[in-house]
Amino acid sequence: MKYVKLPHTNLEVSQICLGTMTWGRQNNIDDAFKQMNYALEQGVNFFDTAELYPVPAKAELYAETEKIIGKWFKETGNRDNIIIASKIAGKADFTKHIRTTGFQKEALITAVENSLKRLQTDVIDLYQLHWPERQTNYFGQRGYEHKINDFWEDNIHQVLDTLGDLVNDGKIKHIGLSNETPWGTMRFLEESKVHRRLPRMSTIQNPYSLLNRTFEVGLAEISMREDIALIPYSPLGFGVLSGKYLGGLQPANARVTLFPNYNRYSGENAQKATQMYCDLAREHSLSLPQMALAYVNSRPFVKSTIIGATNLKQLEENIGSVNVKLTDEVLEGIEAIHKQIPNPAP
């Protein structure tokens, strides 16, 4: 395993981060324990979760994933071996069972304290805002439509101030963004530059894959110049870049089969691009998922790639991508496909 330090922190994390959003729905607690044990054996010391998980979100399963991780910490004594990241859910129709108050002070404090209890730990190493409170383009929305509404109020100073109190209280160590735009990212960074007592965002967790390289358009430059690391999620596009859905296949118990509304990476152009990437991988005797993950791992703005799996075979292949180095010929082939079908699944 390879390790990197997250910017402006003392956190040295594995280049592969274990994603957990299926635990408690697609995967039971036994599956989750096996995944955590195997990942740790392979040198993975970075787990990412959220109060929203498992997804799709259901009120009766609220925060089940954090509870599973907490039980594993307690039963194995492995808390000190893991850097744990979690997130507070933003405003949305599908999170009304969690709260409707967004990132207001009391909401942030309560969210952190409840996550600590479920995770059975005294501190969260990296605490992230799962998506913006304001209305903007995220979760695959291509265009931006400007509206003045209840998401509009700029409370970024207050959010950072509250997070700073939580850092000072020893409940969280560092903070990060997720599903954020270039404007939002710079707004948070500038606020902490002007007010030096406020904590600084060290990471941003956004989608990034061969099917969605929109991070490169504006955020990659911010990442490099402002030293805020990308921790990409969906590097295999809900499993589409495993190739298992090619030809119209719908494997039993696969994510898109179970939840067909999760079609963000399943459009016609995404299918065409996936077939082209699959052909390229075969031409160079690579597996498609390892080629896709190795590409993400190699980007200079990426620090740790969040991988997810529903079985140990998938997990083994995904973790193994850290040791795959793509040749110049493969990289040229990837760029040629991207030029032909750019960002088919934002």
PDB file of C-alpha atoms in Angstrom, residues 46-302:
ATOM      1  CA  PHE A  46      -8.714   5.245   5.674  1.00  0.00           C
ATOM      2  CA  PHE A  47     -12.483   4.598   5.875  1.00  0.00           C
ATOM      3  CA  ASP A  48     -15.143   7.023   4.627  1.00  0.00           C
ATOM      4  CA  THR A  49     -18.728   7.031   5.841  1.00  0.00           C
ATOM      5  CA  ALA A  50     -21.641   9.442   6.436  1.00  0.00           C
ATOM      6  CA  GLU A  51     -24.679   9.814   8.630  1.00  0.00           C
ATOM      7  CA  LEU A  52     -26.753   9.406   5.433  1.00  0.00           C
ATOM      8  CA  TYR A  53     -25.490   5.862   4.782  1.00  0.00           C
ATOM      9  CA  PRO A  54     -26.580   3.322   3.716  1.00  0.00           C
ATOM     10  CA  VAL A  55     -27.917   4.615   0.432  1.00  0.00           C
ATOM     11  CA  PRO A  56     -30.479   4.851  -0.984  1.00  0.00           C
ATOM     12  CA  ALA A  57     -31.453   6.552   2.256  1.00  0.00           C
ATOM     13  CA  LYS A  58     -34.374   5.180   4.275  1.00  0.00           C
ATOM     14  CA  ALA A  59     -35.593   6.558   7.594  1.00  0.00           C
ATOM     15  CA  GLU A  60     -35.638   3.106   9.201  1.00  0.00           C
ATOM     16  CA  LEU A  61     -31.989   2.529   8.201  1.00  0.00           C
ATOM     17  CA  TYR A  62     -30.715   5.980   9.187  1.00  0.00           C
ATOM     18  CA  ALA A  63     -27.011   5.935  10.126  1.00  0.00           C
ATOM     19  CA  GLU A  64     -26.883   2.129  10.149  1.00  0.00           C
ATOM     20  CA  THR A  65     -23.478   2.217   8.453  1.00  0.00           C
ATOM     21  CA  GLU A  66     -21.885   4.308  11.215  1.00  0.00           C
ATOM     22  CA  LYS A  67     -23.337   1.899  13.782  1.00  0.00           C
ATOM     23  CA  ILE A  68     -21.740  -1.067  11.993  1.00  0.00           C
ATOM     24  CA  ILE A  69     -18.334   0.635  11.928  1.00  0.00           C
ATOM     25  CA  GLY A  70     -18.698   1.505  15.617  1.00  0.00           C
ATOM     26  CA  LYS A  71     -19.402  -2.137  16.463  1.00  0.00           C
ATOM     27  CA  TRP A  72     -16.304  -3.193  14.502  1.00  0.00           C
ATOM     28  CA  PHE A  73     -14.165  -0.642  16.344  1.00  0.00           C
ATOM     29  CA  LYS A  74     -15.436  -1.930  19.690  1.00  0.00           C
ATOM     30  CA  GLU A  75     -15.127  -5.642  18.906  1.00  0.00           C
ATOM     31  CA  THR A  76     -11.714  -5.515  17.204  1.00  0.00           C
ATOM     32  CA  GLY A  77     -10.003  -2.643  19.035  1.00  0.00           C
ATOM     33  CA  ASN A  78      -8.859  -1.294  15.672  1.00  0.00           C
ATOM     34  CA  ARG A  79      -9.965   2.321  16.130  1.00  0.00           C
ATOM     35  CA  ASP A  80      -6.386   3.561  16.526  1.00  0.00           C
ATOM     36  CA  ASN A  81      -5.404   1.872  13.257  1.00  0.00           C
ATOM     37  CA  ILE A  82      -8.014   3.707  11.195  1.00  0.00           C
ATOM     38  CA  ILE A  83      -8.431   7.287   9.992  1.00  0.00           C
ATOM     39  CA  ILE A  84     -12.194   7.726   9.947  1.00  0.00           C
ATOM     40  CA  ALA A  85     -14.052  10.290   7.831  1.00  0.00           C
ATOM     41  CA  SER A  86     -17.757  11.064   8.079  1.00  0.00           C
ATOM     42  CA  LYS A  87     -20.209  13.676   6.793  1.00  0.00           C
ATOM     43  CA  ILE A  88     -23.239  15.704   7.786  1.00  0.00           C
ATOM     44  CA  ALA A  89     -26.166  15.425   5.362  1.00  0.00           C
ATOM     45  CA  GLY A  90     -27.317  18.564   3.571  1.00  0.00           C
ATOM     46  CA  LYS A  91     -30.842  19.790   2.928  1.00  0.00           C
ATOM     47  CA  ALA A  92     -32.946  17.681   0.560  1.00  0.00           C
ATOM     48  CA  ASP A  93     -36.327  16.007   0.308  1.00  0.00           C
ATOM     49  CA  PHE A  94     -34.684  12.639   0.944  1.00  0.00           C
ATOM     50  CA  THR A  95     -33.035  13.852   4.185  1.00  0.00           C
ATOM     51  CA  LYS A  96     -36.086  15.304   5.927  1.00  0.00           C
ATOM     52  CA  HIS A  97     -36.066  12.281   8.242  1.00  0.00           C
ATOM     53  CA  ILE A  98     -32.632  13.459   9.439  1.00  0.00           C
ATOM     54  CA  ARG A  99     -33.196  17.209   9.801  1.00  0.00           C
ATOM     55  CA  THR A 100     -34.446  20.243   7.881  1.00  0.00           C
ATOM     56  CA  THR A 101     -32.142  22.849   9.422  1.00  0.00           C
ATOM     57  CA  GLY A 102     -29.095  22.393   7.192  1.00  0.00           C
ATOM     58  CA  PHE A 103     -25.744  23.332   8.688  1.00  0.00           C
ATOM     59  CA  GLN A 104     -27.014  25.603  11.431  1.00  0.00           C
ATOM     60  CA  LYS A 105     -24.900  25.645  14.600  1.00  0.00           C
ATOM     61  CA  GLU A 106     -26.985  23.282  16.700  1.00  0.00           C
ATOM     62  CA  ALA A 107     -27.458  20.944  13.747  1.00  0.00           C
ATOM     63  CA  LEU A 108     -23.706  20.626  13.210  1.00  0.00           C
ATOM     64  CA  ILE A 109     -22.996  20.068  16.892  1.00  0.00           C
ATOM     65  CA  THR A 110     -25.740  17.457  17.229  1.00  0.00           C
ATOM     66  CA  ALA A 111     -24.715  15.693  14.019  1.00  0.00           C
ATOM     67  CA  VAL A 112     -21.105  15.363  15.162  1.00  0.00           C
ATOM     68  CA  GLU A 113     -22.025  14.220  18.656  1.00  0.00           C
ATOM     69  CA  ASN A 114     -24.442  11.593  17.312  1.00  0.00           C
ATOM     70  CA  SER A 115     -21.869  10.302  14.821  1.00  0.00           C
ATOM     71  CA  LEU A 116     -19.324  10.002  17.634  1.00  0.00           C
ATOM     72  CA  LYS A 117     -21.759   7.872  19.639  1.00  0.00           C
ATOM     73  CA  ARG A 118     -22.597   5.620  16.711  1.00  0.00           C
ATOM     74  CA  LEU A 119     -18.946   5.230  15.721  1.00  0.00           C
ATOM     75  CA  GLN A 120     -18.053   4.573  19.375  1.00  0.00           C
ATOM     76  CA  THR A 121     -15.118   6.956  19.220  1.00  0.00           C
ATOM     77  CA  ASP A 122     -14.025  10.199  20.871  1.00  0.00           C
ATOM     78  CA  VAL A 123     -12.993  11.998  17.684  1.00  0.00           C
ATOM     79  CA  ILE A 124     -13.667  12.015  13.929  1.00  0.00           C
ATOM     80  CA  ASP A 125     -10.473  12.497  11.936  1.00  0.00           C
ATOM     81  CA  LEU A 126     -12.056  14.194   8.908  1.00  0.00           C
ATOM     82  CA  TYR A 127     -15.554  15.707   9.026  1.00  0.00           C
ATOM     83  CA  GLN A 128     -17.143  16.774   5.744  1.00  0.00           C
ATOM     84  CA  LEU A 129     -20.169  18.740   4.530  1.00  0.00           C
ATOM     85  CA  HIS A 130     -21.886  16.154   2.324  1.00  0.00           C
ATOM     86  CA  TRP A 131     -23.272  18.668  -0.197  1.00  0.00           C
ATOM     87  CA  PRO A 132     -23.951  22.424  -0.315  1.00  0.00           C
ATOM     88  CA  GLU A 133     -26.903  23.966   1.471  1.00  0.00           C
ATOM     89  CA  ARG A 134     -27.465  26.382  -1.385  1.00  0.00           C
ATOM     90  CA  GLN A 135     -29.083  25.409  -4.664  1.00  0.00           C
ATOM     91  CA  THR A 136     -26.364  24.736  -7.206  1.00  0.00           C
ATOM     92  CA  ASN A 137     -25.302  22.069  -9.689  1.00  0.00           C
ATOM     93  CA  TYR A 138     -24.178  18.856  -8.042  1.00  0.00           C
ATOM     94  CA  PHE A 139     -25.207  15.167  -8.126  1.00  0.00           C
ATOM     95  CA  GLY A 140     -24.947  15.096 -11.923  1.00  0.00           C
ATOM     96  CA  GLN A 141     -26.722  18.354 -12.737  1.00  0.00           C
ATOM     97  CA  ARG A 142     -24.945  19.791 -15.777  1.00  0.00           C
ATOM     98  CA  GLY A 143     -26.255  23.342 -15.865  1.00  0.00           C
ATOM     99  CA  TYR A 144     -26.553  26.056 -13.241  1.00  0.00           C
ATOM    100  CA  GLU A 145     -29.808  27.970 -12.809  1.00  0.00           C
ATOM    101  CA  HIS A 146     -29.482  30.918 -10.457  1.00  0.00           C
ATOM    102  CA  LYS A 147     -32.340  31.226  -7.969  1.00  0.00           C
ATOM    103  CA  ILE A 148     -32.809  33.269  -4.810  1.00  0.00           C
ATOM    104  CA  ASN A 149     -34.361  30.904  -2.284  1.00  0.00           C
ATOM    105  CA  ASP A 150     -33.967  29.600   1.238  1.00  0.00           C
ATOM    106  CA  PHE A 151     -30.589  28.089   0.326  1.00  0.00           C
ATOM    107  CA  TRP A 152     -29.212  31.465  -0.636  1.00  0.00           C
ATOM    108  CA  GLU A 153     -28.039  32.908   2.659  1.00  0.00           C
ATOM    109  CA  ASP A 154     -24.252  32.843   2.857  1.00  0.00           C
ATOM    110  CA  ASN A 155     -23.589  31.354   6.291  1.00  0.00           C
ATOM    111  CA  ILE A 156     -20.111  30.030   5.487  1.00  0.00           C
ATOM    112  CA  HIS A 157     -18.472  32.034   8.276  1.00  0.00           C
ATOM    113  CA  GLN A 158     -20.912  30.593  10.815  1.00  0.00           C
ATOM    114  CA  VAL A 159     -20.382  27.048   9.522  1.00  0.00           C
ATOM    115  CA  LEU A 160     -16.593  27.384   9.807  1.00  0.00           C
ATOM    116  CA  ASP A 161     -16.915  29.007  13.220  1.00  0.00           C
ATOM    117  CA  THR A 162     -18.993  26.083  14.521  1.00  0.00           C
ATOM    118  CA  LEU A 163     -16.623  23.539  12.984  1.00  0.00           C
ATOM    119  CA  GLY A 164     -13.767  25.424  14.627  1.00  0.00           C
ATOM    120  CA  ASP A 165     -15.444  25.058  18.018  1.00  0.00           C
ATOM    121  CA  LEU A 166     -15.804  21.318  17.391  1.00  0.00           C
ATOM    122  CA  VAL A 167     -12.095  21.106  16.525  1.00  0.00           C
ATOM    123  CA  ASN A 168     -11.186  23.042  19.676  1.00  0.00           C
ATOM    124  CA  ASP A 169     -13.403  20.727  21.724  1.00  0.00           C
ATOM    125  CA  GLY A 170     -11.482  17.734  20.355  1.00  0.00           C
ATOM    126  CA  LYS A 171     -14.524  16.192  18.660  1.00  0.00           C
ATOM    127  CA  ILE A 172     -13.173  16.479  15.107  1.00  0.00           C
ATOM    128  CA  LYS A 173      -9.619  16.935  13.865  1.00  0.00           C
ATOM    129  CA  HIS A 174      -9.921  18.295  10.314  1.00  0.00           C
ATOM    130  CA  ILE A 175     -12.641  19.342   7.872  1.00  0.00           C
ATOM    131  CA  GLY A 176     -13.523  18.840   4.231  1.00  0.00           C
ATOM    132  CA  LEU A 177     -16.082  19.545   1.534  1.00  0.00           C
ATOM    133  CA  SER A 178     -18.078  17.211  -0.692  1.00  0.00           C
ATOM    134  CA  ASN A 179     -20.022  17.700  -3.934  1.00  0.00           C
ATOM    135  CA  GLU A 180     -18.856  21.311  -3.924  1.00  0.00           C
ATOM    136  CA  THR A 181     -18.411  23.729  -6.831  1.00  0.00           C
ATOM    137  CA  PRO A 182     -15.419  25.964  -7.656  1.00  0.00           C
ATOM    138  CA  TRP A 183     -17.226  29.024  -6.226  1.00  0.00           C
ATOM    139  CA  GLY A 184     -18.145  27.249  -3.008  1.00  0.00           C
ATOM    140  CA  THR A 185     -14.668  25.804  -2.575  1.00  0.00           C
ATOM    141  CA  MET A 186     -12.977  29.178  -2.980  1.00  0.00           C
ATOM    142  CA  ARG A 187     -15.553  30.855  -0.740  1.00  0.00           C
ATOM    143  CA  PHE A 188     -14.707  28.487   2.133  1.00  0.00           C
ATOM    144  CA  LEU A 189     -10.972  28.823   1.528  1.00  0.00           C
ATOM    145  CA  GLU A 190     -11.058  32.615   1.359  1.00  0.00           C
ATOM    146  CA  GLU A 191     -13.098  32.865   4.557  1.00  0.00           C
ATOM    147  CA  SER A 192     -10.467  30.911   6.483  1.00  0.00           C
ATOM    148  CA  LYS A 193      -7.691  32.991   4.892  1.00  0.00           C
ATOM    149  CA  VAL A 194      -9.269  36.260   5.987  1.00  0.00           C
ATOM    150  CA  HIS A 195     -10.211  34.962   9.438  1.00  0.00           C
ATOM    151  CA  ARG A 196      -7.161  32.949  10.458  1.00  0.00           C
ATOM    152  CA  ARG A 197      -8.773  31.524  13.580  1.00  0.00           C
ATOM    153  CA  LEU A 198     -11.264  29.608  11.421  1.00  0.00           C
ATOM    154  CA  PRO A 199     -10.362  26.043  10.343  1.00  0.00           C
ATOM    155  CA  ARG A 200      -9.327  25.399   6.745  1.00  0.00           C
ATOM    156  CA  MET A 201     -10.869  22.878   4.381  1.00  0.00           C
ATOM    157  CA  SER A 202      -8.211  20.287   3.564  1.00  0.00           C
ATOM    158  CA  THR A 203     -10.147  17.979   1.232  1.00  0.00           C
ATOM    159  CA  ILE A 204     -12.969  17.877  -1.269  1.00  0.00           C
ATOM    160  CA  GLN A 205     -14.886  14.670  -1.997  1.00  0.00           C
ATOM    161  CA  ASN A 206     -16.393  14.917  -5.476  1.00  0.00           C
ATOM    162  CA  PRO A 207     -17.139  12.406  -8.229  1.00  0.00           C
ATOM    163  CA  TYR A 208     -14.250  11.626 -10.570  1.00  0.00           C
ATOM    164  CA  SER A 209     -13.862   8.780 -13.038  1.00  0.00           C
ATOM    165  CA  LEU A 210     -13.241   8.014 -16.691  1.00  0.00           C
ATOM    166  CA  LEU A 211     -16.930   8.823 -17.242  1.00  0.00           C
ATOM    167  CA  ASN A 212     -16.877  12.057 -15.262  1.00  0.00           C
ATOM    168  CA  ARG A 213     -13.793  14.258 -15.371  1.00  0.00           C
ATOM    169  CA  THR A 214     -15.657  17.530 -14.792  1.00  0.00           C
ATOM    170  CA  PHE A 215     -13.464  18.129 -11.724  1.00  0.00           C
ATOM    171  CA  GLU A 216     -10.725  19.033 -14.193  1.00  0.00           C
ATOM    172  CA  VAL A 217     -12.660  21.976 -15.617  1.00  0.00           C
ATOM    173  CA  GLY A 218     -12.362  24.345 -12.651  1.00  0.00           C
ATOM    174  CA  LEU A 219     -11.650  22.460  -9.472  1.00  0.00           C
ATOM    175  CA  ALA A 220      -8.401  20.756 -10.487  1.00  0.00           C
ATOM    176  CA  GLU A 221      -6.603  24.106 -10.706  1.00  0.00           C
ATOM    177  CA  ILE A 222      -8.025  25.130  -7.334  1.00  0.00           C
ATOM    178  CA  SER A 223      -6.916  21.795  -5.890  1.00  0.00           C
ATOM    179  CA  MET A 224      -3.338  22.254  -7.091  1.00  0.00           C
ATOM    180  CA  ARG A 225      -2.929  25.983  -6.430  1.00  0.00           C
ATOM    181  CA  GLU A 226      -4.803  26.106  -3.117  1.00  0.00           C
ATOM    182  CA  ASP A 227      -3.599  22.714  -1.840  1.00  0.00           C
ATOM    183  CA  ILE A 228      -6.971  21.107  -1.218  1.00  0.00           C
ATOM    184  CA  ALA A 229      -6.959  17.391  -2.017  1.00  0.00           C
ATOM    185  CA  LEU A 230      -9.537  15.525  -4.047  1.00  0.00           C
ATOM    186  CA  ILE A 231     -10.829  12.332  -2.431  1.00  0.00           C
ATOM    187  CA  PRO A 232     -12.833  11.056  -5.412  1.00  0.00           C
ATOM    188  CA  TYR A 233     -15.965   8.982  -5.034  1.00  0.00           C
ATOM    189  CA  SER A 234     -17.616   6.759  -7.659  1.00  0.00           C
ATOM    190  CA  PRO A 235     -14.318   6.116  -9.499  1.00  0.00           C
ATOM    191  CA  LEU A 236     -16.082   3.155 -11.153  1.00  0.00           C
ATOM    192  CA  GLY A 237     -19.357   5.027 -11.753  1.00  0.00           C
ATOM    193  CA  PHE A 238     -21.660   2.872  -9.575  1.00  0.00           C
ATOM    194  CA  GLY A 239     -19.838  -0.173 -10.933  1.00  0.00           C
ATOM    195  CA  VAL A 240     -20.514   0.686 -14.572  1.00  0.00           C
ATOM    196  CA  LEU A 241     -16.746   0.811 -15.230  1.00  0.00           C
ATOM    197  CA  SER A 242     -16.450  -2.793 -14.110  1.00  0.00           C
ATOM    198  CA  GLY A 243     -18.064  -3.624 -17.459  1.00  0.00           C
ATOM    199  CA  LYS A 244     -20.681  -5.845 -15.827  1.00  0.00           C
ATOM    200  CA  TYR A 245     -23.612  -3.938 -17.355  1.00  0.00           C
ATOM    201  CA  LEU A 246     -22.281  -3.970 -20.930  1.00  0.00           C
ATOM    202  CA  GLY A 247     -24.600  -5.426 -23.535  1.00  0.00           C
ATOM    203  CA  GLY A 248     -27.645  -4.615 -21.457  1.00  0.00           C
ATOM    204  CA  LEU A 249     -26.764  -7.112 -18.725  1.00  0.00           C
ATOM    205  CA  GLN A 250     -28.385  -6.691 -15.318  1.00  0.00           C
ATOM    206  CA  PRO A 251     -26.456  -8.871 -12.871  1.00  0.00           C
ATOM    207  CA  ALA A 252     -28.418 -10.032  -9.844  1.00  0.00           C
ATOM    208  CA  ASN A 253     -27.847  -7.946  -6.706  1.00  0.00           C
ATOM    209  CA  ALA A 254     -25.757  -5.369  -8.600  1.00  0.00           C
ATOM    210  CA  ARG A 255     -26.341  -1.766  -7.569  1.00  0.00           C
ATOM    211  CA  VAL A 256     -27.921  -0.436 -10.763  1.00  0.00           C
ATOM    212  CA  THR A 257     -30.009  -3.614 -11.074  1.00  0.00           C
ATOM    213  CA  LEU A 258     -31.388  -3.186  -7.560  1.00  0.00           C
ATOM    214  CA  PHE A 259     -31.812   0.587  -7.803  1.00  0.00           C
ATOM    215  CA  PRO A 260     -32.509   1.469 -11.473  1.00  0.00           C
ATOM    216  CA  ASN A 261     -33.061   5.127 -10.614  1.00  0.00           C
ATOM    217  CA  TYR A 262     -29.324   5.270  -9.898  1.00  0.00           C
ATOM    218  CA  ASN A 263     -28.771   5.807 -13.613  1.00  0.00           C
ATOM    219  CA  ARG A 264     -26.274   8.665 -13.440  1.00  0.00           C
ATOM    220  CA  TYR A 265     -23.605   6.607 -15.233  1.00  0.00           C
ATOM    221  CA  SER A 266     -25.880   4.502 -17.446  1.00  0.00           C
ATOM    222  CA  GLY A 267     -26.799   6.819 -20.321  1.00  0.00           C
ATOM    223  CA  GLU A 268     -26.222   5.934 -23.964  1.00  0.00           C
ATOM    224  CA  ASN A 269     -22.970   7.872 -24.273  1.00  0.00           C
ATOM    225  CA  ALA A 270     -21.691   6.465 -20.989  1.00  0.00           C
ATOM    226  CA  GLN A 271     -22.350   2.942 -22.282  1.00  0.00           C
ATOM    227  CA  LYS A 272     -20.512   3.707 -25.535  1.00  0.00           C
ATOM    228  CA  ALA A 273     -17.548   5.169 -23.671  1.00  0.00           C
ATOM    229  CA  THR A 274     -17.466   2.234 -21.248  1.00  0.00           C
ATOM    230  CA  GLN A 275     -17.305  -0.228 -24.140  1.00  0.00           C
ATOM    231  CA  MET A 276     -14.430   1.741 -25.657  1.00  0.00           C
ATOM    232  CA  TYR A 277     -12.548   1.778 -22.339  1.00  0.00           C
ATOM    233  CA  CYS A 278     -13.226  -1.944 -21.972  1.00  0.00           C
ATOM    234  CA  ASP A 279     -11.754  -2.621 -25.428  1.00  0.00           C
ATOM    235  CA  LEU A 280      -8.694  -0.512 -24.567  1.00  0.00           C
ATOM    236  CA  ALA A 281      -8.135  -2.415 -21.328  1.00  0.00           C
ATOM    237  CA  ARG A 282      -8.379  -5.791 -23.092  1.00  0.00           C
ATOM    238  CA  GLU A 283      -5.968  -4.618 -25.788  1.00  0.00           C
ATOM    239  CA  HIS A 284      -3.373  -4.040 -23.066  1.00  0.00           C
ATOM    240  CA  SER A 285      -4.203  -7.130 -20.959  1.00  0.00           C
ATOM    241  CA  LEU A 286      -5.696  -5.036 -18.144  1.00  0.00           C
ATOM    242  CA  SER A 287      -8.952  -5.466 -16.272  1.00  0.00           C
ATOM    243  CA  LEU A 288     -11.304  -2.564 -16.909  1.00  0.00           C
ATOM    244  CA  PRO A 289     -11.847  -1.697 -13.213  1.00  0.00           C
ATOM    245  CA  GLN A 290      -8.130  -1.731 -12.456  1.00  0.00           C
ATOM    246  CA  MET A 291      -7.377   0.454 -15.473  1.00  0.00           C
ATOM    247  CA  ALA A 292     -10.134   2.878 -14.472  1.00  0.00           C
ATOM    248  CA  LEU A 293      -8.960   3.047 -10.860  1.00  0.00           C
ATOM    249  CA  ALA A 294      -5.272   3.266 -11.779  1.00  0.00           C
ATOM    250  CA  TYR A 295      -6.061   6.283 -13.930  1.00  0.00           C
ATOM    251  CA  VAL A 296      -7.806   8.046 -11.050  1.00  0.00           C
ATOM    252  CA  ASN A 297      -5.009   7.094  -8.638  1.00  0.00           C
ATOM    253  CA  SER A 298      -2.432   8.658 -10.961  1.00  0.00           C
ATOM    254  CA  ARG A 299      -3.926  12.160 -11.085  1.00  0.00           C
ATOM    255  CA  PRO A 300      -1.803  14.754  -9.224  1.00  0.00           C
ATOM    256  CA  PHE A 301      -4.793  16.332  -7.454  1.00  0.00           C
ATOM    257  CA  VAL A 302      -6.015  12.964  -6.103  1.00  0.00           C
TER     258      VAL A 302
END
